[in-house]
Every structure is written in C-alpha cells, then in structure tokens.
C-alpha cells in the first residue's frame, strides 16, 4: 500500500495539490488536509457509487493487511479509470480512513466526521459509506491494524558509555582532556556510536584540580 500512497501523492501534485495539502483543516485530519485526501475528494465526484464501494472495499482490506493487487487489477480492467486515478483514489481513502480509525469513539463523533467530509465536498452517499466503516461493524478489525501501522520511532534497547581522558597530546605535556564514548543499540537493530563528546573548559579545569588533589593525596600517603 506504500507504493499506492506514493503514487497518490504524485498524482495529487498533477491535479493541483502540493505535498502540504490545501488550505482547509482543523478537523480530524489535522491543521492541513493531506494532498492525497484532497485529490481523492475531487476524484470521487466523477466515480459511480458501485465503483466507489469496490474501491472502499479494497482500501479496507489494505488497512487490514490483506493483499489487494488482484482486486485493484480487476477494478482497472472493468472501469475507465487510469492507474494514476486509481492510485490517488485508493491512497486518499487509505489516508482518510487510517486517520479516522486512530481516534477513539469516545471523543470522535460521527456528526463531526460527516461535517469534515462535507467540507471536502465528498458526495453525501459516499460519506454514508465512509461512516459505515469508521463507526460500523467493520471498525474493530480495521482499527486494530491501523493502530499497529502507526509510525513509531525506534526505542533504545541498550546504552553503553565510558569516559576517556587524554593525559597528554603531541602538543601538550598535560592535556587532561576528557571525552565520552557512547554505543547505542535501537529496537530496529541499528547501532550508533558517538565519539569525542568533549566537556566544556569548566569541566576540564575541575578535572585537573581533582587530578592534582589525587596526586597530592597519593604522595602524602607514601
């Protein structure tokens, strides 16, 4: 479905919409309506209800993680819609339903959803069909998959670090320059290493003082 989404965004640009979407916003889709949703809203006005419902079924199946290639191919063969039109229609429906299914029914009301779709100028009959998915019997399966597909940043699984101190360098006999070496492993399997994170001069001075006091204490013990 990611390929369809990318194609839908490209098609949206062709139909007069940029990546950032249009000027309308403030509803469940956020401050700016996604470009593919606006392109879809324009495109469905020229689509019959039977074709729209077939596209909607494909979109719901995609939200549930099912393979929809054959279904899309059948729609393309039985309608006069081009691949580009199918791409932005399905992509827009997918984005719209995914965002709607992320919202809990305790706070997301059907009347608000309808008003937002009317603002997009989606035909009334199609609004009813969208509502049947978001607020109807098919919501649980679609909702669970939509929540699982949320974009998540990887989490930190392991973090190791150590402090090294350069006692001297080629130019300084007593540098006492501290630095931190860090190794971070993330949940997506990647590892990141950070080196040469140097302390500020104040920390360097404090370290030198502490080092001098330790040397003095050692000499006194001897």
mmCIF file of C-alpha atoms in Angstrom:
data_model
loop_
_atom_site.group_PDB
_atom_site.id
_atom_site.type_symbol
_atom_site.label_atom_id
_atom_site.label_comp_id
_atom_site.label_asym_id
_atom_site.label_seq_id
_atom_site.Cartn_x
_atom_site.Cartn_y
_atom_site.Cartn_z
ATOM 1 C CA UNK A 1 0.000 0.000 0.000
ATOM 2 C CA UNK A 2 3.019 2.267 0.450
ATOM 3 C CA UNK A 3 3.539 2.291 -3.327
ATOM 4 C CA UNK A 4 -0.050 3.370 -3.842
ATOM 5 C CA UNK A 5 0.381 6.139 -1.300
ATOM 6 C CA UNK A 6 3.482 7.419 -3.050
ATOM 7 C CA UNK A 7 1.766 7.277 -6.424
ATOM 8 C CA UNK A 8 -1.242 9.015 -4.943
ATOM 9 C CA UNK A 9 0.884 11.916 -3.723
ATOM 10 C CA UNK A 10 2.457 12.261 -7.139
ATOM 11 C CA UNK A 11 -0.957 12.238 -8.754
ATOM 12 C CA UNK A 12 -2.148 14.821 -6.275
ATOM 13 C CA UNK A 13 0.555 17.172 -7.467
ATOM 14 C CA UNK A 14 -0.631 16.659 -11.031
ATOM 15 C CA UNK A 15 -4.161 17.562 -10.022
ATOM 16 C CA UNK A 16 -3.094 20.816 -8.429
ATOM 17 C CA UNK A 17 -2.184 19.814 -4.884
ATOM 18 C CA UNK A 18 1.227 20.010 -3.286
ATOM 19 C CA UNK A 19 2.685 17.858 -0.553
ATOM 20 C CA UNK A 20 1.380 20.085 2.211
ATOM 21 C CA UNK A 21 -2.259 19.845 1.190
ATOM 22 C CA UNK A 22 -4.834 22.567 0.853
ATOM 23 C CA UNK A 23 -5.952 25.425 2.995
ATOM 24 C CA UNK A 24 -8.778 23.632 4.768
ATOM 25 C CA UNK A 25 -8.047 21.961 8.073
ATOM 26 C CA UNK A 26 -8.788 21.860 11.747
ATOM 27 C CA UNK A 27 -10.756 18.592 11.609
ATOM 28 C CA UNK A 28 -9.722 15.006 12.312
ATOM 29 C CA UNK A 29 -7.124 15.187 9.523
ATOM 30 C CA UNK A 30 -5.145 17.893 11.293
ATOM 31 C CA UNK A 31 -4.402 21.537 10.538
ATOM 32 C CA UNK A 32 -3.766 20.816 6.847
ATOM 33 C CA UNK A 33 -5.580 18.198 4.791
ATOM 34 C CA UNK A 34 -3.152 15.697 3.200
ATOM 35 C CA UNK A 35 -2.691 16.258 -0.531
ATOM 36 C CA UNK A 36 -3.807 12.736 -1.442
ATOM 37 C CA UNK A 37 -7.067 13.158 0.501
ATOM 38 C CA UNK A 38 -7.917 16.394 -1.293
ATOM 39 C CA UNK A 39 -7.116 14.802 -4.658
ATOM 40 C CA UNK A 40 -9.309 11.829 -3.771
ATOM 41 C CA UNK A 41 -12.174 14.125 -2.718
ATOM 42 C CA UNK A 42 -12.106 15.749 -6.133
ATOM 43 C CA UNK A 43 -11.744 12.472 -7.990
ATOM 44 C CA UNK A 44 -14.637 10.596 -6.366
ATOM 45 C CA UNK A 45 -17.100 13.175 -7.657
ATOM 46 C CA UNK A 46 -16.719 11.568 -11.095
ATOM 47 C CA UNK A 47 -16.949 7.985 -9.825
ATOM 48 C CA UNK A 48 -20.133 5.919 -9.638
ATOM 49 C CA UNK A 49 -21.286 4.513 -6.324
ATOM 50 C CA UNK A 50 -20.667 0.893 -7.333
ATOM 51 C CA UNK A 51 -17.069 1.664 -8.297
ATOM 52 C CA UNK A 52 -16.598 3.750 -5.159
ATOM 53 C CA UNK A 53 -17.739 0.873 -2.963
ATOM 54 C CA UNK A 54 -15.357 -1.514 -4.714
ATOM 55 C CA UNK A 55 -12.522 0.939 -4.105
ATOM 56 C CA UNK A 56 -13.609 1.352 -0.494
ATOM 57 C CA UNK A 57 -13.592 -2.424 -0.003
ATOM 58 C CA UNK A 58 -10.068 -2.618 -1.418
ATOM 59 C CA UNK A 59 -8.974 0.174 0.921
ATOM 60 C CA UNK A 60 -10.432 -1.538 3.989
ATOM 61 C CA UNK A 61 -8.726 -4.799 3.011
ATOM 62 C CA UNK A 62 -5.445 -2.903 2.700
ATOM 63 C CA UNK A 63 -5.955 -1.441 6.173
ATOM 64 C CA UNK A 64 -6.427 -4.972 7.467
ATOM 65 C CA UNK A 65 -3.150 -6.055 5.905
ATOM 66 C CA UNK A 66 -4.595 -8.086 3.030
ATOM 67 C CA UNK A 67 -3.125 -8.339 -0.469
ATOM 68 C CA UNK A 68 -5.214 -6.188 -2.807
ATOM 69 C CA UNK A 69 -3.269 -6.384 -6.061
ATOM 70 C CA UNK A 70 -5.746 -8.632 -7.837
ATOM 71 C CA UNK A 71 -8.737 -6.606 -6.663
ATOM 72 C CA UNK A 72 -7.189 -3.379 -7.946
ATOM 73 C CA UNK A 73 -6.371 -5.074 -11.248
ATOM 74 C CA UNK A 74 -9.991 -6.198 -11.655
ATOM 75 C CA UNK A 75 -11.265 -2.682 -10.979
ATOM 76 C CA UNK A 76 -8.834 -1.257 -13.531
ATOM 77 C CA UNK A 77 -9.999 -3.757 -16.148
ATOM 78 C CA UNK A 78 -13.706 -3.186 -15.555
ATOM 79 C CA UNK A 79 -13.701 0.637 -15.346
ATOM 80 C CA UNK A 80 -12.332 3.501 -17.384
ATOM 81 C CA UNK A 81 -10.116 4.674 -14.517
ATOM 82 C CA UNK A 82 -6.426 5.013 -15.277
ATOM 83 C CA UNK A 83 -3.706 3.642 -12.992
ATOM 84 C CA UNK A 84 -2.978 7.183 -11.883
ATOM 85 C CA UNK A 85 -6.623 7.803 -10.952
ATOM 86 C CA UNK A 86 -6.830 4.509 -9.044
ATOM 87 C CA UNK A 87 -3.603 5.376 -7.225
ATOM 88 C CA UNK A 88 -4.765 8.706 -5.836
ATOM 89 C CA UNK A 89 -8.299 7.472 -5.110
ATOM 90 C CA UNK A 90 -7.143 4.478 -3.074
ATOM 91 C CA UNK A 91 -4.293 6.418 -1.476
ATOM 92 C CA UNK A 92 -6.654 9.196 -0.375
ATOM 93 C CA UNK A 93 -9.230 6.767 1.007
ATOM 94 C CA UNK A 94 -6.494 4.881 2.826
ATOM 95 C CA UNK A 95 -5.123 8.037 4.486
ATOM 96 C CA UNK A 96 -8.591 9.295 5.392
ATOM 97 C CA UNK A 97 -9.705 6.015 6.990
ATOM 98 C CA UNK A 98 -6.376 5.420 8.716
ATOM 99 C CA UNK A 99 -6.509 8.811 10.419
ATOM 100 C CA UNK A 100 -10.182 8.402 11.368
ATOM 101 C CA UNK A 101 -9.660 4.907 12.818
ATOM 102 C CA UNK A 102 -6.898 6.180 15.090
ATOM 103 C CA UNK A 103 -9.355 8.318 17.030
ATOM 104 C CA UNK A 104 -11.316 6.783 19.942
ATOM 105 C CA UNK A 105 -15.081 6.668 19.527
ATOM 106 C CA UNK A 106 -15.457 8.177 22.994
ATOM 107 C CA UNK A 107 -14.257 11.532 21.664
ATOM 108 C CA UNK A 108 -14.696 11.227 17.891
ATOM 109 C CA UNK A 109 -18.332 11.753 16.936
ATOM 110 C CA UNK A 110 -19.995 10.708 13.714
ATOM 111 C CA UNK A 111 -21.519 14.148 13.193
ATOM 112 C CA UNK A 112 -18.077 15.754 13.317
ATOM 113 C CA UNK A 113 -16.736 13.194 10.838
ATOM 114 C CA UNK A 114 -19.596 13.906 8.434
ATOM 115 C CA UNK A 115 -19.071 17.639 8.630
ATOM 116 C CA UNK A 116 -15.363 17.253 7.898
ATOM 117 C CA UNK A 117 -16.141 15.145 4.811
ATOM 118 C CA UNK A 118 -18.725 17.685 3.663
ATOM 119 C CA UNK A 119 -16.031 20.358 3.908
ATOM 120 C CA UNK A 120 -14.042 18.252 1.455
ATOM 121 C CA UNK A 121 -17.116 18.193 -0.810
ATOM 122 C CA UNK A 122 -17.343 14.415 -0.825
ATOM 123 C CA UNK A 123 -20.768 13.282 -2.130
ATOM 124 C CA UNK A 124 -23.369 12.515 0.541
ATOM 125 C CA UNK A 125 -23.789 8.858 -0.462
ATOM 126 C CA UNK A 126 -20.061 8.297 -0.156
ATOM 127 C CA UNK A 127 -20.000 9.964 3.266
ATOM 128 C CA UNK A 128 -22.548 7.387 4.432
ATOM 129 C CA UNK A 129 -20.271 4.593 3.184
ATOM 130 C CA UNK A 130 -17.248 6.083 4.946
ATOM 131 C CA UNK A 131 -19.257 6.328 8.170
ATOM 132 C CA UNK A 132 -20.258 2.674 7.908
ATOM 133 C CA UNK A 133 -16.550 1.761 8.049
ATOM 134 C CA UNK A 134 -15.439 4.168 10.759
ATOM 135 C CA UNK A 135 -18.479 3.756 13.014
ATOM 136 C CA UNK A 136 -19.909 0.434 11.788
ATOM 137 C CA UNK A 137 -19.329 -3.271 12.364
ATOM 138 C CA UNK A 138 -16.046 -3.431 10.448
ATOM 139 C CA UNK A 139 -14.312 -0.898 12.681
ATOM 140 C CA UNK A 140 -12.667 -3.301 15.187
ATOM 141 C CA UNK A 141 -10.570 -5.207 12.623
ATOM 142 C CA UNK A 142 -9.637 -2.095 10.687
ATOM 143 C CA UNK A 143 -8.955 -0.082 13.834
ATOM 144 C CA UNK A 144 -6.546 -2.645 15.240
ATOM 145 C CA UNK A 145 -4.494 -2.768 12.068
ATOM 146 C CA UNK A 146 -4.478 0.997 11.682
ATOM 147 C CA UNK A 147 -3.144 1.395 15.215
ATOM 148 C CA UNK A 148 -0.434 -1.197 14.549
ATOM 149 C CA UNK A 149 0.621 0.675 11.427
ATOM 150 C CA UNK A 150 1.207 3.963 13.215
ATOM 151 C CA UNK A 151 4.579 5.472 12.565
ATOM 152 C CA UNK A 152 6.768 4.756 15.564
ATOM 153 C CA UNK A 153 10.307 5.805 16.256
ATOM 154 C CA UNK A 154 12.672 3.019 17.363
ATOM 155 C CA UNK A 155 13.345 2.787 21.078
ATOM 156 C CA UNK A 156 16.664 2.431 22.871
ATOM 157 C CA UNK A 157 17.400 -1.163 23.847
ATOM 158 C CA UNK A 158 20.934 -0.842 25.151
ATOM 159 C CA UNK A 159 23.267 2.031 26.022
ATOM 160 C CA UNK A 160 26.919 1.693 26.949
ATOM 161 C CA UNK A 161 29.327 4.509 27.714
ATOM 162 C CA UNK A 162 32.726 5.281 29.150
ATOM 163 C CA UNK A 163 34.830 8.339 29.876
ATOM 164 C CA UNK A 164 38.345 8.556 28.471
ATOM 165 C CA UNK A 165 40.899 11.168 29.481
ATOM 166 C CA UNK A 166 43.755 12.167 27.221
ATOM 167 C CA UNK A 167 46.574 12.753 29.712
ATOM 168 C CA UNK A 168 48.882 14.268 27.108
ATOM 169 C CA UNK A 169 48.989 15.060 23.423
ATOM 170 C CA UNK A 170 51.679 15.770 20.845
ATOM 171 C CA UNK A 171 51.424 19.463 21.650
ATOM 172 C CA UNK A 172 50.649 19.417 25.386
ATOM 173 C CA UNK A 173 52.504 17.536 28.089
ATOM 174 C CA UNK A 174 49.499 17.567 30.403
ATOM 175 C CA UNK A 175 46.290 17.889 28.386
ATOM 176 C CA UNK A 176 43.842 16.115 30.697
ATOM 177 C CA UNK A 177 41.148 16.386 28.026
ATOM 178 C CA UNK A 178 38.111 14.211 28.888
ATOM 179 C CA UNK A 179 35.698 12.765 26.301
ATOM 180 C CA UNK A 180 32.756 10.359 26.335
ATOM 181 C CA UNK A 181 32.378 7.335 24.088
ATOM 182 C CA UNK A 182 28.807 6.034 23.720
ATOM 183 C CA UNK A 183 27.296 2.992 21.957
ATOM 184 C CA UNK A 184 23.522 2.947 21.479
ATOM 185 C CA UNK A 185 21.510 -0.035 20.182
ATOM 186 C CA UNK A 186 17.952 0.575 18.945
ATOM 187 C CA UNK A 187 14.913 -1.683 18.653
ATOM 188 C CA UNK A 188 15.164 -1.687 14.845
ATOM 189 C CA UNK A 189 18.533 -3.446 15.054
ATOM 190 C CA UNK A 190 20.705 -0.452 14.249
ATOM 191 C CA UNK A 191 23.635 0.659 16.378
ATOM 192 C CA UNK A 192 25.014 4.172 16.725
ATOM 193 C CA UNK A 193 28.367 5.221 18.130
ATOM 194 C CA UNK A 194 29.144 8.680 19.431
ATOM 195 C CA UNK A 195 32.722 9.725 19.992
ATOM 196 C CA UNK A 196 34.688 12.738 21.101
ATOM 197 C CA UNK A 197 31.912 14.438 23.033
ATOM 198 C CA UNK A 198 34.201 16.841 24.865
ATOM 199 C CA UNK A 199 33.442 18.570 28.116
ATOM 200 C CA UNK A 200 33.362 22.349 28.458
ATOM 201 C CA UNK A 201 36.522 24.135 29.704
ATOM 202 C CA UNK A 202 34.955 24.426 33.166
ATOM 203 C CA UNK A 203 34.716 20.653 33.460
ATOM 204 C CA UNK A 204 38.297 20.349 32.228
ATOM 205 C CA UNK A 205 39.515 22.723 34.938
ATOM 206 C CA UNK A 206 37.593 20.829 37.602
ATOM 207 C CA UNK A 207 39.052 17.554 36.372
ATOM 208 C CA UNK A 208 42.573 18.958 36.503
ATOM 209 C CA UNK A 209 42.022 20.191 40.057
ATOM 210 C CA UNK A 210 40.674 16.810 41.116
ATOM 211 C CA UNK A 211 43.586 15.074 39.435
ATOM 212 C CA UNK A 212 46.095 17.310 41.231
ATOM 213 C CA UNK A 213 44.430 16.692 44.594
ATOM 214 C CA UNK A 214 44.509 12.923 43.991
ATOM 215 C CA UNK A 215 48.227 13.056 43.150
ATOM 216 C CA UNK A 216 48.926 15.105 46.270
ATOM 217 C CA UNK A 217 46.969 12.684 48.430
ATOM 218 C CA UNK A 218 48.881 9.753 46.933
ATOM 219 C CA UNK A 219 52.201 11.418 47.657
ATOM 220 C CA UNK A 220 51.179 12.159 51.252
ATOM 221 C CA UNK A 221 50.190 8.530 51.772
ATOM 222 C CA UNK A 222 53.602 7.400 50.584
#
